[in-house]
Tab-separated table of C-alpha atoms and ligand atoms in Angstrom:
chain	number	residue	atom	x	y	z
D	1	MET	CA	0.097	-0.162	-0.180
D	2	ASN	CA	1.509	3.262	-1.180
D	3	CYS	CA	0.214	6.142	1.824
D	4	TYR	CA	0.268	9.468	2.017
D	5	HIS	CA	-0.311	9.357	6.133
D	6	PRO	CA	1.069	6.310	8.392
D	7	ALA	CA	-2.355	6.128	9.652
D	8	GLU	CA	-3.800	4.999	6.744
D	9	THR	CA	-1.859	1.324	7.508
D	10	TRP	CA	-3.081	1.547	11.291
D	11	SER	CA	-4.227	-2.176	12.948
D	12	ARG	CA	-8.004	-1.637	14.322
D	13	GLU	CA	-6.009	-1.839	17.907
D	14	GLU	CA	-4.169	0.940	16.721
D	15	ILE	CA	-7.050	2.956	15.552
D	16	GLU	CA	-9.191	1.820	18.851
D	17	LYS	CA	-6.547	3.262	20.944
D	18	ALA	CA	-6.265	6.455	19.274
D	19	GLN	CA	-9.632	6.648	19.259
D	20	THR	CA	-10.178	6.638	22.676
D	21	MET	CA	-7.387	8.852	23.355
D	22	ARG	CA	-8.623	11.701	21.005
D	23	LEU	CA	-12.702	11.047	21.954
D	24	LYS	CA	-10.538	12.322	25.687
D	25	HIS	CA	-9.173	15.311	24.025
D	26	SER	CA	-11.969	15.831	22.181
D	27	VAL	CA	-14.686	16.054	25.132
D	28	GLN	CA	-12.432	17.787	27.068
D	29	ALA	CA	-11.929	20.585	24.492
D	30	ALA	CA	-15.845	20.540	23.832
D	31	LEU	CA	-16.079	21.716	27.079
D	32	ALA	CA	-14.512	24.601	26.649
D	33	SER	CA	-17.530	25.355	24.268
D	34	PRO	CA	-20.635	27.335	26.022
D	35	PHE	CA	-23.190	24.380	24.164
D	36	TYR	CA	-21.453	21.482	25.564
D	37	SER	CA	-20.322	22.720	28.619
D	38	ARG	CA	-24.211	23.307	29.783
D	39	ARG	CA	-24.767	19.907	27.928
D	40	PHE	CA	-22.139	17.548	29.837
D	41	SER	CA	-22.246	19.484	33.271
D	42	SER	CA	-25.966	18.316	33.947
D	43	LEU	CA	-25.151	14.805	32.800
D	44	GLY	CA	-21.788	14.373	34.234
D	45	ILE	CA	-19.372	13.629	31.077
D	46	THR	CA	-16.081	14.936	31.705
D	47	ALA	CA	-12.889	13.661	29.797
D	48	GLU	CA	-12.165	11.016	32.568
D	49	THR	CA	-15.929	9.544	31.966
D	50	ILE	CA	-14.312	8.560	28.850
D	51	LYS	CA	-12.950	5.174	28.952
D	52	SER	CA	-12.607	3.613	25.482
D	53	SER	CA	-14.563	4.805	22.341
D	54	GLU	CA	-17.457	2.736	23.534
D	55	SER	CA	-17.771	5.309	26.030
D	56	ILE	CA	-18.449	7.686	22.991
D	57	ARG	CA	-22.668	5.802	23.833
D	58	ASP	CA	-23.162	8.187	27.401
D	59	ILE	CA	-22.638	11.277	24.994
D	60	PRO	CA	-26.024	12.999	23.495
D	61	PHE	CA	-26.226	13.600	19.981
D	62	THR	CA	-25.736	16.969	18.314
D	63	THR	CA	-28.207	17.924	15.811
D	64	LYS	CA	-28.461	20.566	13.149
D	65	ASN	CA	-31.131	22.176	14.882
D	66	ASP	CA	-28.516	22.463	17.746
D	67	LEU	CA	-26.164	23.690	15.278
D	68	ARG	CA	-28.615	26.184	14.503
D	69	SER	CA	-29.432	27.472	17.647
D	70	GLY	CA	-25.967	27.652	18.596
D	71	TYR	CA	-25.485	30.190	15.671
D	72	PRO	CA	-22.722	31.930	15.863
D	73	PHE	CA	-20.852	31.228	18.425
D	74	ASP	CA	-21.851	28.736	21.202
D	75	PHE	CA	-19.569	25.827	20.197
D	76	LEU	CA	-16.593	27.704	20.190
D	77	ALA	CA	-13.967	26.212	21.960
D	78	VAL	CA	-11.273	28.253	21.614
D	79	PRO	CA	-11.090	32.332	22.008
D	80	LYS	CA	-12.575	33.822	18.594
D	81	GLU	CA	-8.584	35.139	17.830
D	82	ASP	CA	-7.481	31.983	17.734
D	83	LEU	CA	-9.762	31.282	14.794
D	84	VAL	CA	-8.647	31.914	11.153
D	85	ARG	CA	-11.453	30.685	8.992
D	86	LEU	CA	-15.414	30.340	8.472
D	87	HIS	CA	-17.474	27.979	6.444
D	88	ALA	CA	-20.790	27.249	6.127
D	89	SER	CA	-23.154	24.451	4.796
D	90	SER	CA	-24.129	24.822	1.408
D	91	GLY	CA	-27.752	25.218	3.120
D	92	THR	CA	-29.524	22.206	1.041
D	93	THR	CA	-32.247	21.801	4.138
D	94	GLY	CA	-32.511	25.300	5.389
D	95	SER	CA	-30.777	27.249	7.316
D	96	PRO	CA	-27.151	27.097	6.717
D	97	VAL	CA	-24.862	26.054	9.739
D	98	THR	CA	-21.075	28.172	10.008
D	99	ILE	CA	-18.477	26.306	11.575
D	100	CYS	CA	-15.179	27.933	12.468
D	101	HIS	CA	-11.379	26.538	12.115
D	102	THR	CA	-8.311	27.360	14.164
D	103	ARG	CA	-4.998	27.007	12.428
D	104	ALA	CA	-4.492	23.497	13.383
D	105	ASP	CA	-7.728	22.677	12.473
D	106	LEU	CA	-7.071	23.569	8.745
D	107	ASN	CA	-3.329	22.030	8.384
D	108	ALA	CA	-4.977	18.703	9.865
D	109	TRP	CA	-8.238	18.915	7.139
D	110	ALA	CA	-5.710	19.409	4.665
D	111	ASP	CA	-3.859	16.537	5.856
D	112	LEU	CA	-6.816	14.567	5.347
D	113	MET	CA	-7.973	15.941	2.341
D	114	ALA	CA	-4.517	15.298	0.819
D	115	ARG	CA	-4.516	11.612	2.138
D	116	CYS	CA	-7.903	10.869	-0.038
D	117	MET	CA	-6.510	12.721	-2.897
D	118	HIS	CA	-2.946	10.371	-2.686
D	119	MET	CA	-5.109	7.286	-2.150
D	120	VAL	CA	-6.470	7.565	-5.739
D	121	GLY	CA	-3.291	8.040	-7.431
D	122	VAL	CA	-3.180	11.919	-7.373
D	123	ARG	CA	0.615	12.957	-7.446
D	124	LYS	CA	2.812	16.278	-7.269
D	125	SER	CA	3.326	15.738	-11.251
D	126	ASP	CA	-0.488	16.641	-11.531
D	127	ILE	CA	-2.419	19.614	-12.568
D	128	PHE	CA	-5.452	19.901	-10.795
D	129	GLN	CA	-8.788	21.828	-11.671
D	130	ASN	CA	-11.300	22.496	-8.909
D	131	ILE	CA	-14.487	22.684	-10.085
D	132	ALA	CA	-16.431	24.138	-6.924
D	133	GLY	CA	-17.783	26.645	-5.584
D	134	TYR	CA	-15.261	29.051	-3.612
D	135	GLY	CA	-16.472	30.669	-0.563
D	136	LEU	CA	-17.981	29.339	1.789
D	137	PHE	CA	-18.821	26.076	0.293
D	138	THR	CA	-16.252	23.779	1.538
D	139	GLY	CA	-15.772	21.705	-1.709
D	140	GLY	CA	-14.050	25.030	-2.727
D	141	LEU	CA	-11.079	25.779	-0.115
D	142	GLY	CA	-11.294	22.770	1.725
D	143	ILE	CA	-10.203	20.558	-1.349
D	144	HIS	CA	-8.077	23.142	-2.590
D	145	ALA	CA	-6.106	23.014	-0.020
D	146	GLY	CA	-5.685	19.285	-0.273
D	147	ALA	CA	-4.248	19.446	-3.750
D	148	GLU	CA	-1.615	22.239	-2.678
D	149	ARG	CA	-0.425	19.989	0.402
D	150	LEU	CA	-0.084	16.927	-2.442
D	151	GLY	CA	2.015	19.824	-4.642
D	152	CYS	CA	-0.169	19.898	-7.384
D	153	LEU	CA	-0.369	22.904	-9.589
D	154	THR	CA	-3.886	23.806	-8.383
D	155	ILE	CA	-6.322	25.809	-10.669
D	156	PRO	CA	-9.407	27.286	-8.734
D	157	ALA	CA	-11.558	27.243	-11.341
D	158	GLY	CA	-14.799	27.574	-9.371
D	159	ALA	CA	-18.576	26.691	-10.490
D	160	GLY	CA	-20.275	27.866	-13.229
D	161	ASN	CA	-19.270	28.996	-16.994
D	162	THR	CA	-18.791	25.519	-18.592
D	163	ARG	CA	-16.513	26.985	-21.557
D	164	ARG	CA	-14.106	28.482	-19.816
D	165	GLN	CA	-13.559	25.058	-17.625
D	166	ILE	CA	-13.357	23.343	-20.672
D	167	LYS	CA	-10.818	25.603	-22.349
D	168	LEU	CA	-8.804	25.650	-18.771
D	169	ILE	CA	-9.062	21.939	-19.467
D	170	GLN	CA	-7.421	21.639	-22.467
D	171	ASP	CA	-4.721	25.027	-22.326
D	172	MET	CA	-3.300	23.688	-19.174
D	173	GLN	CA	-3.363	19.697	-19.675
D	174	VAL	CA	-5.079	19.580	-16.568
D	175	SER	CA	-4.930	15.409	-15.499
D	176	VAL	CA	-7.034	15.637	-12.176
D	177	LEU	CA	-10.435	17.309	-11.620
D	178	HIS	CA	-12.947	18.117	-8.974
D	179	ILE	CA	-16.998	18.616	-10.230
D	180	ILE	CA	-19.877	17.939	-8.580
D	181	PRO	CA	-21.765	14.622	-10.693
D	182	SER	CA	-24.383	16.395	-11.737
D	183	TYR	CA	-22.089	18.975	-13.492
D	184	ALA	CA	-19.540	16.475	-14.790
D	185	LEU	CA	-22.761	15.075	-17.179
D	186	TYR	CA	-23.876	18.535	-18.362
D	187	LEU	CA	-20.062	19.579	-18.987
D	188	GLY	CA	-19.641	16.263	-20.706
D	189	GLY	CA	-22.755	17.116	-22.458
D	190	VAL	CA	-21.340	20.856	-23.375
D	191	VAL	CA	-17.901	19.419	-24.650
D	192	ARG	CA	-20.059	17.410	-27.173
D	193	ASP	CA	-21.839	19.530	-28.658
D	194	MET	CA	-18.792	21.879	-29.495
D	195	GLY	CA	-17.975	18.840	-31.707
D	196	LEU	CA	-15.221	17.362	-29.663
D	197	ASP	CA	-15.051	13.831	-27.885
D	198	PRO	CA	-15.266	14.409	-24.221
D	199	ARG	CA	-13.155	11.179	-24.085
D	200	GLU	CA	-10.118	12.911	-25.348
D	201	LEU	CA	-9.917	15.474	-22.742
D	202	PRO	CA	-6.743	15.307	-20.963
D	203	PRO	CA	-8.127	14.294	-16.990
D	204	ARG	CA	-7.758	10.742	-16.101
D	205	ILE	CA	-9.113	11.059	-12.521
D	206	ALA	CA	-12.315	13.030	-11.022
D	207	LEU	CA	-12.773	13.303	-7.660
D	208	ILE	CA	-16.849	13.477	-7.409
D	209	GLY	CA	-18.955	14.086	-4.670
D	210	ALA	CA	-20.746	16.495	-2.375
D	211	GLU	CA	-24.251	15.383	-3.893
D	212	PRO	CA	-26.261	11.816	-3.859
D	213	HIS	CA	-25.587	10.219	-7.271
D	214	THR	CA	-25.811	6.238	-8.137
D	215	GLU	CA	-23.054	3.853	-9.149
D	216	GLU	CA	-24.914	4.319	-12.586
D	217	ALA	CA	-23.820	8.236	-12.548
D	218	ARG	CA	-20.554	7.335	-12.035
D	219	GLN	CA	-20.328	5.349	-14.401
D	220	ARG	CA	-21.873	7.325	-16.825
D	221	ILE	CA	-19.202	10.043	-15.721
D	222	GLU	CA	-16.255	7.653	-16.625
D	223	LEU	CA	-17.440	6.630	-19.536
D	224	LEU	CA	-18.543	9.828	-21.137
D	225	LEU	CA	-15.095	11.676	-20.066
D	226	GLY	CA	-12.932	8.807	-20.501
D	227	LEU	CA	-11.632	8.475	-17.101
D	228	LYS	CA	-11.881	7.054	-13.586
D	229	ALA	CA	-14.524	8.777	-11.495
D	230	TYR	CA	-14.088	8.320	-6.836
D	231	ASN	CA	-16.660	9.290	-4.799
D	232	SER	CA	-15.612	12.003	-2.008
D	233	TYR	CA	-18.130	12.121	0.944
D	234	GLY	CA	-18.051	15.280	3.459
D	235	LEU	CA	-20.118	17.709	5.321
D	236	SER	CA	-19.080	21.147	6.695
D	237	GLU	CA	-20.178	20.456	10.154
D	238	MET	CA	-16.527	17.764	9.973
D	239	ASN	CA	-14.893	20.197	7.865
D	240	GLY	CA	-16.028	19.319	4.454
D	241	PRO	CA	-14.864	16.818	2.097
D	242	GLY	CA	-11.896	14.586	3.425
D	243	VAL	CA	-14.482	12.636	5.772
D	244	ALA	CA	-14.788	9.750	3.388
D	245	PHE	CA	-12.963	8.724	0.267
D	246	GLU	CA	-13.532	5.927	-2.147
D	247	CYS	CA	-9.782	3.780	-2.734
D	248	LEU	CA	-9.073	2.631	-5.582
D	249	GLY	CA	-11.092	-0.756	-5.327
D	250	GLN	CA	-14.414	2.016	-5.961
D	251	ASN	CA	-16.489	-0.022	-3.597
D	252	GLY	CA	-17.615	2.131	-0.654
D	253	MET	CA	-15.429	4.801	0.967
D	254	HIS	CA	-13.027	4.732	3.795
D	255	VAL	CA	-13.952	6.592	6.816
D	256	TRP	CA	-10.655	8.181	8.309
D	257	GLU	CA	-11.740	6.687	11.665
D	258	ASP	CA	-7.951	8.153	13.225
D	259	ALA	CA	-10.239	11.577	12.720
D	260	TYR	CA	-13.725	10.672	13.406
D	261	ILE	CA	-15.899	8.288	15.032
D	262	LEU	CA	-18.201	6.366	12.828
D	263	GLU	CA	-21.241	5.295	13.845
D	264	ILE	CA	-24.840	4.019	12.549
D	265	ILE	CA	-27.915	4.382	14.014
D	266	ASN	CA	-31.402	3.164	13.352
D	267	PRO	CA	-32.818	7.097	13.442
D	268	LYS	CA	-35.955	6.113	15.064
D	269	THR	CA	-34.490	4.030	17.860
D	270	LEU	CA	-31.222	6.081	18.127
D	271	GLU	CA	-29.533	2.577	18.498
D	272	PRO	CA	-27.008	1.281	16.674
D	273	VAL	CA	-27.654	-1.041	13.596
D	274	PRO	CA	-26.095	-3.968	13.156
D	275	ASP	CA	-22.779	-3.405	9.971
D	276	GLY	CA	-23.967	-3.741	7.286
D	277	GLU	CA	-27.437	-2.279	7.739
D	278	VAL	CA	-28.546	0.798	6.428
D	279	GLY	CA	-29.224	3.868	9.091
D	280	GLU	CA	-28.195	7.223	9.581
D	281	LEU	CA	-24.231	8.139	9.577
D	282	VAL	CA	-23.534	9.917	12.927
D	283	LEU	CA	-19.860	11.564	13.446
D	284	THR	CA	-17.945	12.954	15.880
D	285	THR	CA	-14.823	14.854	15.105
D	286	LEU	CA	-11.758	13.486	17.179
D	287	CYS	CA	-9.023	16.342	15.835
D	288	ARG	CA	-10.909	19.592	15.404
D	289	ARG	CA	-10.479	22.315	17.883
D	290	GLY	CA	-11.568	25.775	17.008
D	291	MET	CA	-15.671	23.709	17.066
D	292	PRO	CA	-15.391	20.035	18.245
D	293	VAL	CA	-18.651	18.731	17.445
D	294	LEU	CA	-19.954	15.249	18.992
D	295	ARG	CA	-22.053	12.486	17.773
D	296	TYR	CA	-22.886	14.927	14.595
D	297	ARG	CA	-26.458	13.211	13.255
D	298	THR	CA	-25.574	13.698	9.076
D	299	SER	CA	-29.640	12.990	8.524
D	300	ASP	CA	-27.536	10.990	5.513
D	301	LEU	CA	-28.223	7.728	5.180
D	302	THR	CA	-25.463	4.780	4.578
D	303	ARG	CA	-24.115	1.357	6.197
D	304	VAL	CA	-20.852	-0.249	6.656
D	305	ILE	CA	-19.644	-2.523	4.444
D	306	PRO	CA	-18.696	-5.869	6.393
D	307	GLU	CA	-16.351	-7.319	4.416
D	308	PRO	CA	-12.575	-6.177	4.461
D	309	CYS	CA	-11.431	-3.824	1.549
D	310	PRO	CA	-8.646	-5.126	-0.861
D	311	CYS	CA	-6.559	-2.341	-0.545
D	312	GLY	CA	-5.494	-3.447	2.816
D	313	ARG	CA	-6.824	-0.349	4.759
D	314	VAL	CA	-8.954	-1.196	7.720
D	315	HIS	CA	-10.496	2.401	8.036
D	316	ARG	CA	-13.921	1.236	7.688
D	317	ARG	CA	-16.200	1.819	4.140
D	318	ILE	CA	-19.659	3.535	4.412
D	319	ASP	CA	-21.883	2.654	1.019
D	320	ARG	CA	-22.696	5.436	-1.321
D	321	ILE	CA	-25.015	7.901	0.705
D	322	MET	CA	-28.860	6.932	-0.930
D	323	GLY	CA	-29.868	10.534	0.631
D	324	ARG	CA	-30.650	12.056	3.182
D	325	ALA	CA	-33.803	10.922	5.651
D	326	ASP	CA	-35.728	13.214	4.443
D	327	ASP	CA	-35.269	12.979	1.071
D	328	MET	CA	-37.363	9.979	1.213
D	329	LEU	CA	-40.959	10.615	-0.666
D	330	ILE	CA	-44.160	8.458	-0.051
D	331	ILE	CA	-46.147	8.797	-2.636
D	332	LYS	CA	-49.433	6.728	-2.963
D	333	GLY	CA	-48.413	5.459	0.037
D	334	CYS	CA	-45.279	4.172	-1.594
D	335	ASN	CA	-41.693	5.249	0.236
D	336	PHE	CA	-38.736	5.935	-2.285
D	337	TYR	CA	-35.858	7.529	-2.317
D	338	PRO	CA	-34.654	10.103	-5.440
D	339	MET	CA	-31.559	7.676	-6.272
D	340	GLN	CA	-34.232	5.078	-6.573
D	341	VAL	CA	-35.149	6.861	-9.614
D	342	GLU	CA	-31.738	7.839	-10.961
D	343	GLN	CA	-30.800	4.595	-10.774
D	344	ILE	CA	-33.230	3.085	-13.308
D	345	LEU	CA	-33.242	6.278	-15.488
D	346	LEU	CA	-29.757	6.167	-15.862
D	347	SER	CA	-29.891	2.452	-17.336
D	348	PHE	CA	-31.424	3.509	-20.283
D	349	PRO	CA	-28.751	4.592	-22.925
D	350	GLU	CA	-31.690	6.574	-24.349
D	351	VAL	CA	-31.637	9.183	-21.776
D	352	GLY	CA	-29.297	12.000	-21.479
D	353	GLN	CA	-27.808	13.751	-18.394
D	354	ASN	CA	-30.454	15.686	-16.763
D	355	TYR	CA	-33.844	14.248	-14.739
D	356	LEU	CA	-36.036	15.991	-12.652
D	357	ILE	CA	-39.468	14.514	-10.237
D	358	LEU	CA	-41.896	17.222	-10.139
D	359	LEU	CA	-44.452	16.396	-7.498
D	360	GLU	CA	-47.676	17.498	-8.452
D	361	LEU	CA	-51.325	17.266	-7.197
D	362	GLU	CA	-54.026	15.890	-9.627
D	363	GLY	CA	-57.660	16.501	-8.094
D	364	ASP	CA	-56.582	15.915	-4.380
D	365	MET	CA	-53.987	12.990	-5.130
D	366	ASP	CA	-50.205	13.180	-5.449
D	367	GLN	CA	-48.696	12.544	-8.543
D	368	VAL	CA	-44.918	11.863	-10.053
D	369	CYS	CA	-44.127	13.309	-12.961
D	370	VAL	CA	-40.221	12.258	-13.814
D	371	GLN	CA	-39.189	14.669	-16.413
D	372	VAL	CA	-35.940	13.023	-18.518
D	373	GLU	CA	-33.861	14.331	-20.988
D	374	ILE	CA	-33.574	12.077	-23.801
D	375	ARG	CA	-29.960	11.992	-26.103
D	376	GLU	CA	-30.341	14.249	-29.473
D	377	GLU	CA	-29.897	10.951	-31.438
D	378	TYR	CA	-33.246	9.011	-30.004
D	379	PHE	CA	-35.062	11.982	-30.046
D	380	VAL	CA	-35.109	12.507	-33.870
D	381	GLU	CA	-37.098	9.067	-33.750
D	382	ASP	CA	-40.627	8.805	-34.307
D	383	VAL	CA	-43.426	8.614	-32.236
D	384	ARG	CA	-44.175	5.553	-31.805
D	385	ALA	CA	-40.786	4.378	-30.641
D	386	LEU	CA	-40.574	7.452	-27.877
D	387	THR	CA	-43.875	6.374	-26.723
D	388	LYS	CA	-42.080	2.827	-26.165
D	389	LEU	CA	-39.326	4.229	-24.581
D	390	GLN	CA	-41.512	6.543	-22.052
D	391	LYS	CA	-43.281	3.307	-21.166
D	392	ARG	CA	-40.472	1.006	-20.730
D	393	ILE	CA	-39.614	3.630	-18.452
D	394	ALA	CA	-42.564	4.018	-16.464
D	395	HIS	CA	-42.392	0.194	-16.539
D	396	ARG	CA	-39.119	-0.042	-15.046
D	397	LEU	CA	-40.028	2.849	-12.478
D	398	ARG	CA	-43.042	0.765	-11.340
D	399	ASP	CA	-40.722	-2.141	-10.377
D	400	GLU	CA	-38.808	-0.079	-8.369
D	401	ILE	CA	-41.378	2.370	-6.362
D	402	LEU	CA	-44.142	0.201	-6.858
D	403	PHE	CA	-46.246	2.566	-8.586
D	404	THR	CA	-46.234	3.801	-12.392
D	405	PRO	CA	-45.363	7.580	-12.598
D	406	LYS	CA	-45.810	9.907	-15.313
D	407	VAL	CA	-42.763	10.072	-17.451
D	408	GLU	CA	-42.283	13.084	-19.681
D	409	LEU	CA	-39.479	12.924	-22.549
D	410	VAL	CA	-37.836	16.118	-22.888
D	411	GLN	CA	-35.088	17.019	-25.436
D	412	ALA	CA	-31.250	17.053	-24.152
D	413	ASN	CA	-30.293	20.512	-21.967
D	414	THR	CA	-33.916	21.529	-21.944
D	415	LEU	CA	-34.170	20.879	-17.994
D	416	PRO	CA	-32.791	23.743	-15.630
D	417	LYS	CA	-29.326	23.275	-14.511
D	418	GLN	CA	-27.836	24.369	-11.239
D	419	GLU	CA	-24.401	25.897	-10.413
D	420	GLY	CA	-24.288	23.633	-7.170
D	421	LYS	CA	-25.835	20.740	-5.967
D	422	ALA	CA	-28.885	19.670	-8.490
D	423	VAL	CA	-31.831	20.221	-7.263
D	424	ARG	CA	-33.588	16.821	-7.871
D	425	VAL	CA	-37.027	17.136	-6.720
D	426	VAL	CA	-39.830	19.791	-7.272
D	427	ASP	CA	-42.648	20.084	-4.846
D	428	ARG	CA	-45.624	22.278	-6.894
D	429	ARG	CA	-48.301	20.217	-4.759
D	430	ASN	CA	-48.849	24.059	-2.602
D	431	LYS	CA	-48.925	26.411	-5.797
D	432	GLY	CA	-51.190	29.037	-5.449
D	433	GLN	CA	-51.848	28.058	-1.653
F	1	LIG	P1	-25.574	21.248	2.592
F	1	LIG	O1	-25.943	20.095	4.243
F	1	LIG	O2	-26.325	22.426	3.712
F	1	LIG	O3	-25.574	20.526	1.674
F	1	LIG	P2	-22.747	20.757	2.764
F	1	LIG	O4	-22.172	21.585	1.858
F	1	LIG	O5	-22.181	20.865	4.128
F	1	LIG	O6	-24.483	21.185	3.240
F	1	LIG	O7	-22.941	19.157	2.375
F	1	LIG	C1	-23.206	18.210	2.859
F	1	LIG	C2	-24.056	17.081	2.478
F	1	LIG	O8	-24.138	17.090	1.018
F	1	LIG	C3	-24.077	15.834	3.206
F	1	LIG	O9	-24.620	15.875	4.779
F	1	LIG	C4	-24.604	14.728	2.374
F	1	LIG	O10	-25.831	14.822	2.481
F	1	LIG	C5	-23.961	15.007	0.760
F	1	LIG	N1	-22.722	14.912	0.103
F	1	LIG	C6	-21.938	15.091	0.350
F	1	LIG	N2	-21.156	14.255	-0.402
F	1	LIG	C7	-21.569	13.060	-0.920
F	1	LIG	C8	-21.457	12.231	-1.417
F	1	LIG	N3	-20.374	12.169	-1.616
F	1	LIG	N4	-22.149	10.922	-1.949
F	1	LIG	C9	-23.747	11.753	-1.700
F	1	LIG	N5	-24.258	12.881	-0.906
F	1	LIG	C10	-23.138	13.830	-0.487
F	2	LIG	ZN1	-9.451	0.083	0.273
């Protein structure tokens, strides 16, 4: 194993020993924040009550609402003058939360990020283009720092302006990209529209993440752009990217357990679920000093992959994120996640790069309309062929989500495109109220 950081080769015993020690330190540090000092003092939690990494179960969960109500400074565990950076979550599910970092926190984060990139073969000699929003979003500066730490020539391209992105990729002979999956598919389409073959573009690796996507989407990105795409998971509350990352095996993401404690709980009972079972991911920072966050309920649904990873790292792997607990749709008595729809849609070669799930009212009944872009070469076909395709898609969707949604085939590049995370579901049921 060619490693960036010695912790990558640690055994389970070494990881657990470090976790216990670091959890003690984290609790100690957290006690300096108004939020955790209030919470822990009533429960009698101190660094001394942490006997092993199992003691984490005595610590109450921290929720997004806790972070929101503690906005802006209730979670700070060091004097403000020791903080050097503030980031915020994207606000996908409501008002954003802010996270502050010390210089040491940023340093540790850059190291984690560099470790992730090194794991998939990014090296000093690479030219790296970061196609992510800079500013409060952690995918900008967070990944940037990791690439610079590795020594890559790093291009802070930012989000949007697709033609300029493509020109930079070509002119600078960019070898590695960081790009949100929905945007990677869009960018590939634009290259095609320019009359070029996206597979001829220089990049050999793409780091993709920040939003849920299916294995089908990854394979499309790889085929379309002629590169290897690796899943990158993180959230602002835990720094941002650098929490969990796929290795060359491309089968689940290793969570860096020397820096985070990973738990999967049943979101209803809040009890741990056995390895292999899907539940809500709960994470604890072990090394952050500016703003430690303990047992954070991410709302992201995943499972631990119990089998050992062929790469040799024993940091446990989590499966691709299914979505957030609140992404679940309940329509006509059937529960499903948008990613189940994506999985079906992208398995059709006729389907283009974008789709949208519309929730509508038909009389008093909820109805789902799936709008899906069809690739140019299929859209010109006769109406009968298109109707047949529409029916085939609707049938396959019914098999997956257990009712038949309406399916609308639309021309390529006609559905709205976001610069950041894709919006997959639009709820029109309350329109006009
Ligand atoms: P927000 O929660 O407001 O979107 P962040 O920018 O911090 O703010 O995004 C973190 C969230 O993005 C995660 O909690 C998760 O839901 C999603 N996410 C990040 N990376 C991935 C990934 N690789 N796969 C699926 N979802 C991801
Ligand atoms: Zn591995």
